[in-house]
Amino acid sequence: MADDIQFSDVASSALTMLAIGSGYIGSLCLFLGGLATFFPVPFIGQIGYLTGPTGSGFLYILCAGLSVYITYSGRFFLLYLTGGIAAVIAAFDILNATRLGYVIQMALGGGMSAGPGVAQDPIVAGMMQEAGFSIPTGWIILAAGIFILMITPNLASQKPEDSRPLAEKSATSRDVILDNRMKELDNLIMIYERGHITKDEFHQLKQEIMGKK
């Protein structure tokens, strides 16, 4: 019966569907980011490395596939694992296989500027001469996939608030009031039957109980 459907059940189903959609979207972003490490993807482009693809793309795609299966099976907490692994791989790639990571390592090693008789590193010089810095779309998509996968378990664990309609809540309060009145009437009848009050007092007290709001 449609009237028997609880609003909390509907809200819980909506949260589950949101988590499922989030898991699939995160997996898709991770998959596209993995492909972008090998060749240009339409509307996304290609993730550039200093020495060409590192092979990490296979790991991103593997994590994406596992995330799809995890989402399908409903074990959303395991997305922390696939998202975390992808995040570690991405951090390693950025630090060790990109121009930005190279510059960071040079800065930490004190090799940002040319010394006496030593020419500045060409990669560092190229980065320093660029007017601005922009993050390739491929990296953004990859980061978005990792972020979505990491928040999906939290979405799945959310508990819906009590969203019953006001009429249903009022009905519950009314039931409590009626139940209390019935208990008072039972006590009043017991007192009357034991002869502790007269018939007129009984009717008067009965009217007072029934007239309560």
mmCIF file of C-alpha atoms in Angstrom:
data_model
loop_
_atom_site.group_PDB
_atom_site.id
_atom_site.type_symbol
_atom_site.label_atom_id
_atom_site.label_comp_id
_atom_site.label_asym_id
_atom_site.label_seq_id
_atom_site.Cartn_x
_atom_site.Cartn_y
_atom_site.Cartn_z
ATOM 1 C CA MET A 1 0.000 0.000 0.000
ATOM 2 C CA ALA A 2 1.263 3.436 -0.917
ATOM 3 C CA ASP A 3 0.089 4.836 2.434
ATOM 4 C CA ASP A 4 2.380 2.405 4.265
ATOM 5 C CA ILE A 5 5.549 3.763 2.635
ATOM 6 C CA GLN A 6 7.646 5.624 5.193
ATOM 7 C CA PHE A 7 9.190 8.918 4.166
ATOM 8 C CA SER A 8 12.425 7.885 5.903
ATOM 9 C CA ASP A 9 12.609 4.866 3.586
ATOM 10 C CA VAL A 10 12.180 7.127 0.558
ATOM 11 C CA ALA A 11 14.918 9.461 1.821
ATOM 12 C CA SER A 12 17.226 6.514 2.501
ATOM 13 C CA SER A 13 16.656 5.186 -1.019
ATOM 14 C CA ALA A 14 17.413 8.629 -2.455
ATOM 15 C CA LEU A 15 20.709 8.791 -0.547
ATOM 16 C CA THR A 16 21.633 5.319 -1.772
ATOM 17 C CA MET A 17 20.889 6.297 -5.363
ATOM 18 C CA LEU A 18 22.973 9.453 -4.907
ATOM 19 C CA ALA A 19 25.888 7.383 -3.602
ATOM 20 C CA ILE A 20 25.581 4.955 -6.524
ATOM 21 C CA GLY A 21 25.562 7.798 -9.044
ATOM 22 C CA SER A 22 28.499 9.440 -7.295
ATOM 23 C CA GLY A 23 30.476 6.180 -7.362
ATOM 24 C CA TYR A 24 29.910 5.700 -11.081
ATOM 25 C CA ILE A 25 30.738 9.333 -11.907
ATOM 26 C CA GLY A 26 33.938 9.181 -9.864
ATOM 27 C CA SER A 27 34.903 5.933 -11.603
ATOM 28 C CA LEU A 28 34.272 7.499 -15.017
ATOM 29 C CA CYS A 29 36.431 10.526 -14.208
ATOM 30 C CA LEU A 30 39.220 8.266 -12.997
ATOM 31 C CA PHE A 31 38.934 6.154 -16.151
ATOM 32 C CA LEU A 32 39.084 9.204 -18.428
ATOM 33 C CA GLY A 33 42.041 10.562 -16.473
ATOM 34 C CA GLY A 34 43.815 7.245 -16.951
ATOM 35 C CA LEU A 35 43.200 7.322 -20.704
ATOM 36 C CA ALA A 36 44.466 10.911 -20.850
ATOM 37 C CA THR A 37 47.874 9.729 -19.651
ATOM 38 C CA PHE A 38 48.316 7.829 -22.941
ATOM 39 C CA PHE A 39 46.654 9.939 -25.627
ATOM 40 C CA PRO A 40 44.481 13.059 -26.014
ATOM 41 C CA VAL A 41 40.890 12.513 -24.939
ATOM 42 C CA PRO A 42 38.202 14.691 -26.600
ATOM 43 C CA PHE A 43 37.367 17.800 -24.540
ATOM 44 C CA ILE A 44 39.956 16.754 -21.936
ATOM 45 C CA GLY A 45 43.297 16.646 -23.710
ATOM 46 C CA GLN A 46 46.313 14.710 -22.574
ATOM 47 C CA ILE A 47 48.242 14.590 -19.317
ATOM 48 C CA GLY A 48 51.824 15.514 -20.067
ATOM 49 C CA TYR A 49 54.867 13.915 -18.474
ATOM 50 C CA LEU A 50 58.512 14.840 -18.706
ATOM 51 C CA THR A 51 59.509 11.536 -20.255
ATOM 52 C CA GLY A 52 56.224 10.283 -21.716
ATOM 53 C CA PRO A 53 53.559 8.058 -20.126
ATOM 54 C CA THR A 54 54.726 6.409 -16.925
ATOM 55 C CA GLY A 55 52.374 3.454 -16.988
ATOM 56 C CA SER A 56 50.380 4.845 -14.081
ATOM 57 C CA GLY A 57 47.449 5.205 -16.430
ATOM 58 C CA PHE A 58 46.939 1.442 -16.242
ATOM 59 C CA LEU A 59 46.664 1.716 -12.463
ATOM 60 C CA TYR A 60 44.133 4.566 -12.720
ATOM 61 C CA ILE A 61 42.030 2.497 -15.117
ATOM 62 C CA LEU A 62 42.310 -0.538 -12.831
ATOM 63 C CA CYS A 63 41.175 1.533 -9.839
ATOM 64 C CA ALA A 64 38.292 2.866 -11.940
ATOM 65 C CA GLY A 65 37.195 -0.667 -12.848
ATOM 66 C CA LEU A 66 37.384 -1.807 -9.233
ATOM 67 C CA SER A 67 35.397 1.258 -8.169
ATOM 68 C CA VAL A 68 32.629 0.380 -10.626
ATOM 69 C CA TYR A 69 32.415 -3.127 -9.188
ATOM 70 C CA ILE A 70 32.473 -1.815 -5.594
ATOM 71 C CA THR A 71 29.699 0.653 -6.377
ATOM 72 C CA TYR A 72 27.645 -2.056 -8.072
ATOM 73 C CA SER A 73 28.055 -4.376 -5.079
ATOM 74 C CA GLY A 74 27.131 -1.620 -2.628
ATOM 75 C CA ARG A 75 30.335 -1.901 -0.571
ATOM 76 C CA PHE A 76 30.915 1.830 -0.706
ATOM 77 C CA PHE A 77 33.452 1.899 2.144
ATOM 78 C CA LEU A 78 35.952 0.146 -0.163
ATOM 79 C CA LEU A 79 35.971 3.255 -2.360
ATOM 80 C CA TYR A 80 38.233 4.794 0.277
ATOM 81 C CA LEU A 81 40.783 2.177 -0.801
ATOM 82 C CA THR A 82 40.565 2.680 -4.574
ATOM 83 C CA GLY A 83 40.351 6.463 -4.257
ATOM 84 C CA GLY A 84 43.255 6.505 -1.812
ATOM 85 C CA ILE A 85 45.442 4.337 -4.055
ATOM 86 C CA ALA A 86 44.685 6.603 -7.031
ATOM 87 C CA ALA A 87 45.535 9.659 -4.908
ATOM 88 C CA VAL A 88 48.913 8.192 -3.914
ATOM 89 C CA ILE A 89 49.707 7.320 -7.539
ATOM 90 C CA ALA A 90 48.728 10.822 -8.691
ATOM 91 C CA ALA A 91 50.898 12.445 -6.003
ATOM 92 C CA PHE A 92 53.846 10.258 -7.019
ATOM 93 C CA ASP A 93 53.312 11.096 -10.697
ATOM 94 C CA ILE A 94 53.084 14.824 -10.065
ATOM 95 C CA LEU A 95 56.215 14.878 -7.946
ATOM 96 C CA ASN A 96 58.374 12.599 -10.064
ATOM 97 C CA ALA A 97 57.135 12.828 -13.651
ATOM 98 C CA THR A 98 55.857 16.370 -14.263
ATOM 99 C CA ARG A 99 57.515 19.709 -14.767
ATOM 100 C CA LEU A 100 55.894 21.069 -11.627
ATOM 101 C CA GLY A 101 57.222 18.181 -9.562
ATOM 102 C CA TYR A 102 60.652 18.625 -11.080
ATOM 103 C CA VAL A 103 60.693 22.296 -10.127
ATOM 104 C CA ILE A 104 59.529 21.437 -6.596
ATOM 105 C CA GLN A 105 62.373 18.971 -6.225
ATOM 106 C CA MET A 106 64.835 21.492 -7.597
ATOM 107 C CA ALA A 107 63.557 24.108 -5.157
ATOM 108 C CA LEU A 108 63.881 21.732 -2.222
ATOM 109 C CA GLY A 109 67.378 20.830 -3.410
ATOM 110 C CA GLY A 110 68.436 24.455 -3.765
ATOM 111 C CA GLY A 111 68.917 24.295 -7.526
ATOM 112 C CA MET A 112 66.407 26.915 -8.634
ATOM 113 C CA SER A 113 68.932 29.554 -9.610
ATOM 114 C CA ALA A 114 72.111 29.298 -11.630
ATOM 115 C CA GLY A 115 75.331 29.416 -9.689
ATOM 116 C CA PRO A 116 78.628 31.005 -10.745
ATOM 117 C CA GLY A 117 79.618 29.432 -14.023
ATOM 118 C CA VAL A 118 76.594 27.111 -13.969
ATOM 119 C CA ALA A 119 73.693 27.594 -16.386
ATOM 120 C CA GLN A 120 70.169 27.396 -15.037
ATOM 121 C CA ASP A 121 68.361 24.142 -15.649
ATOM 122 C CA PRO A 122 66.351 24.453 -18.918
ATOM 123 C CA ILE A 123 63.178 22.993 -17.400
ATOM 124 C CA VAL A 124 63.330 25.369 -14.458
ATOM 125 C CA ALA A 125 64.070 28.262 -16.807
ATOM 126 C CA GLY A 126 61.043 27.354 -18.926
ATOM 127 C CA MET A 127 58.784 27.275 -15.904
ATOM 128 C CA MET A 128 60.145 30.577 -14.621
ATOM 129 C CA GLN A 129 59.592 32.274 -17.994
ATOM 130 C CA GLU A 130 55.948 31.237 -18.284
ATOM 131 C CA ALA A 131 53.621 34.160 -17.736
ATOM 132 C CA GLY A 132 51.082 32.048 -15.888
ATOM 133 C CA PHE A 133 50.464 28.605 -14.583
ATOM 134 C CA SER A 134 47.518 26.488 -15.664
ATOM 135 C CA ILE A 135 46.509 22.982 -14.602
ATOM 136 C CA PRO A 136 45.795 20.667 -17.572
ATOM 137 C CA THR A 137 42.176 19.557 -17.808
ATOM 138 C CA GLY A 138 43.264 15.917 -17.608
ATOM 139 C CA TRP A 139 44.687 16.445 -14.138
ATOM 140 C CA ILE A 140 41.513 18.243 -13.058
ATOM 141 C CA ILE A 141 39.325 15.353 -14.244
ATOM 142 C CA LEU A 142 41.602 12.860 -12.525
ATOM 143 C CA ALA A 143 41.558 14.840 -9.278
ATOM 144 C CA ALA A 144 37.775 15.179 -9.494
ATOM 145 C CA GLY A 145 37.405 11.410 -9.851
ATOM 146 C CA ILE A 146 39.580 10.791 -6.801
ATOM 147 C CA PHE A 147 37.685 13.386 -4.744
ATOM 148 C CA ILE A 148 34.269 12.004 -5.701
ATOM 149 C CA LEU A 149 35.293 8.444 -4.861
ATOM 150 C CA MET A 150 36.604 9.553 -1.483
ATOM 151 C CA ILE A 151 33.362 11.315 -0.475
ATOM 152 C CA THR A 152 30.981 8.656 -1.807
ATOM 153 C CA PRO A 153 31.244 6.365 1.267
ATOM 154 C CA ASN A 154 30.270 9.322 3.445
ATOM 155 C CA LEU A 155 27.193 9.934 1.288
ATOM 156 C CA ALA A 156 26.215 6.280 1.568
ATOM 157 C CA SER A 157 26.495 6.344 5.371
ATOM 158 C CA GLN A 158 24.267 9.389 5.854
ATOM 159 C CA LYS A 159 21.050 8.770 7.804
ATOM 160 C CA PRO A 160 17.918 10.577 6.635
ATOM 161 C CA GLU A 161 16.304 12.951 9.092
ATOM 162 C CA ASP A 162 12.740 12.422 10.236
ATOM 163 C CA SER A 163 10.859 13.754 7.222
ATOM 164 C CA ARG A 164 7.366 12.531 8.107
ATOM 165 C CA PRO A 165 4.596 14.955 7.168
ATOM 166 C CA LEU A 166 3.185 17.200 9.884
ATOM 167 C CA ALA A 167 -0.149 15.388 9.758
ATOM 168 C CA GLU A 168 1.553 12.085 10.590
ATOM 169 C CA LYS A 169 3.471 13.626 13.489
ATOM 170 C CA SER A 170 0.267 15.220 14.800
ATOM 171 C CA ALA A 171 -1.483 11.887 14.552
ATOM 172 C CA THR A 172 1.209 10.334 16.694
ATOM 173 C CA SER A 173 0.800 13.064 19.336
ATOM 174 C CA ARG A 174 -2.979 12.587 19.275
ATOM 175 C CA ASP A 175 -2.553 8.861 19.895
ATOM 176 C CA VAL A 176 -0.435 9.605 22.954
ATOM 177 C CA ILE A 177 -3.050 12.007 24.315
ATOM 178 C CA LEU A 178 -5.870 9.502 23.791
ATOM 179 C CA ASP A 179 -3.841 6.769 25.447
ATOM 180 C CA ASN A 180 -3.263 8.957 28.511
ATOM 181 C CA ARG A 181 -6.952 9.794 28.722
ATOM 182 C CA MET A 182 -7.908 6.123 28.588
ATOM 183 C CA LYS A 183 -5.563 5.387 31.482
ATOM 184 C CA GLU A 184 -7.090 8.216 33.530
ATOM 185 C CA LEU A 185 -10.605 6.940 32.787
ATOM 186 C CA ASP A 186 -9.627 3.417 33.813
ATOM 187 C CA ASN A 187 -8.303 4.752 37.109
ATOM 188 C CA LEU A 188 -11.457 6.833 37.606
ATOM 189 C CA ILE A 189 -13.709 3.799 37.001
ATOM 190 C CA MET A 190 -11.684 1.766 39.476
ATOM 191 C CA ILE A 191 -12.029 4.496 42.125
ATOM 192 C CA TYR A 192 -15.783 4.745 41.494
ATOM 193 C CA GLU A 193 -16.311 0.982 41.687
ATOM 194 C CA ARG A 194 -14.528 0.905 45.019
ATOM 195 C CA GLY A 195 -16.969 3.486 46.344
ATOM 196 C CA HIS A 196 -14.490 6.255 46.956
ATOM 197 C CA ILE A 197 -16.527 8.811 44.934
ATOM 198 C CA THR A 198 -20.209 9.333 44.242
ATOM 199 C CA LYS A 199 -21.919 8.913 40.898
ATOM 200 C CA ASP A 200 -22.151 12.677 40.413
ATOM 201 C CA GLU A 201 -18.452 13.097 41.211
ATOM 202 C CA PHE A 202 -17.668 10.325 38.770
ATOM 203 C CA HIS A 203 -19.519 12.033 35.921
ATOM 204 C CA GLN A 204 -17.967 15.401 36.761
ATOM 205 C CA LEU A 205 -14.411 14.009 36.785
ATOM 206 C CA LYS A 206 -15.142 12.087 33.609
ATOM 207 C CA GLN A 207 -16.177 15.305 31.844
ATOM 208 C CA GLU A 208 -13.026 17.031 33.062
ATOM 209 C CA ILE A 209 -10.821 14.250 31.668
ATOM 210 C CA MET A 210 -12.615 14.188 28.322
ATOM 211 C CA GLY A 211 -12.441 17.984 28.088
ATOM 212 C CA LYS A 212 -8.658 18.126 28.415
ATOM 213 C CA LYS A 213 -6.679 19.338 25.413
#
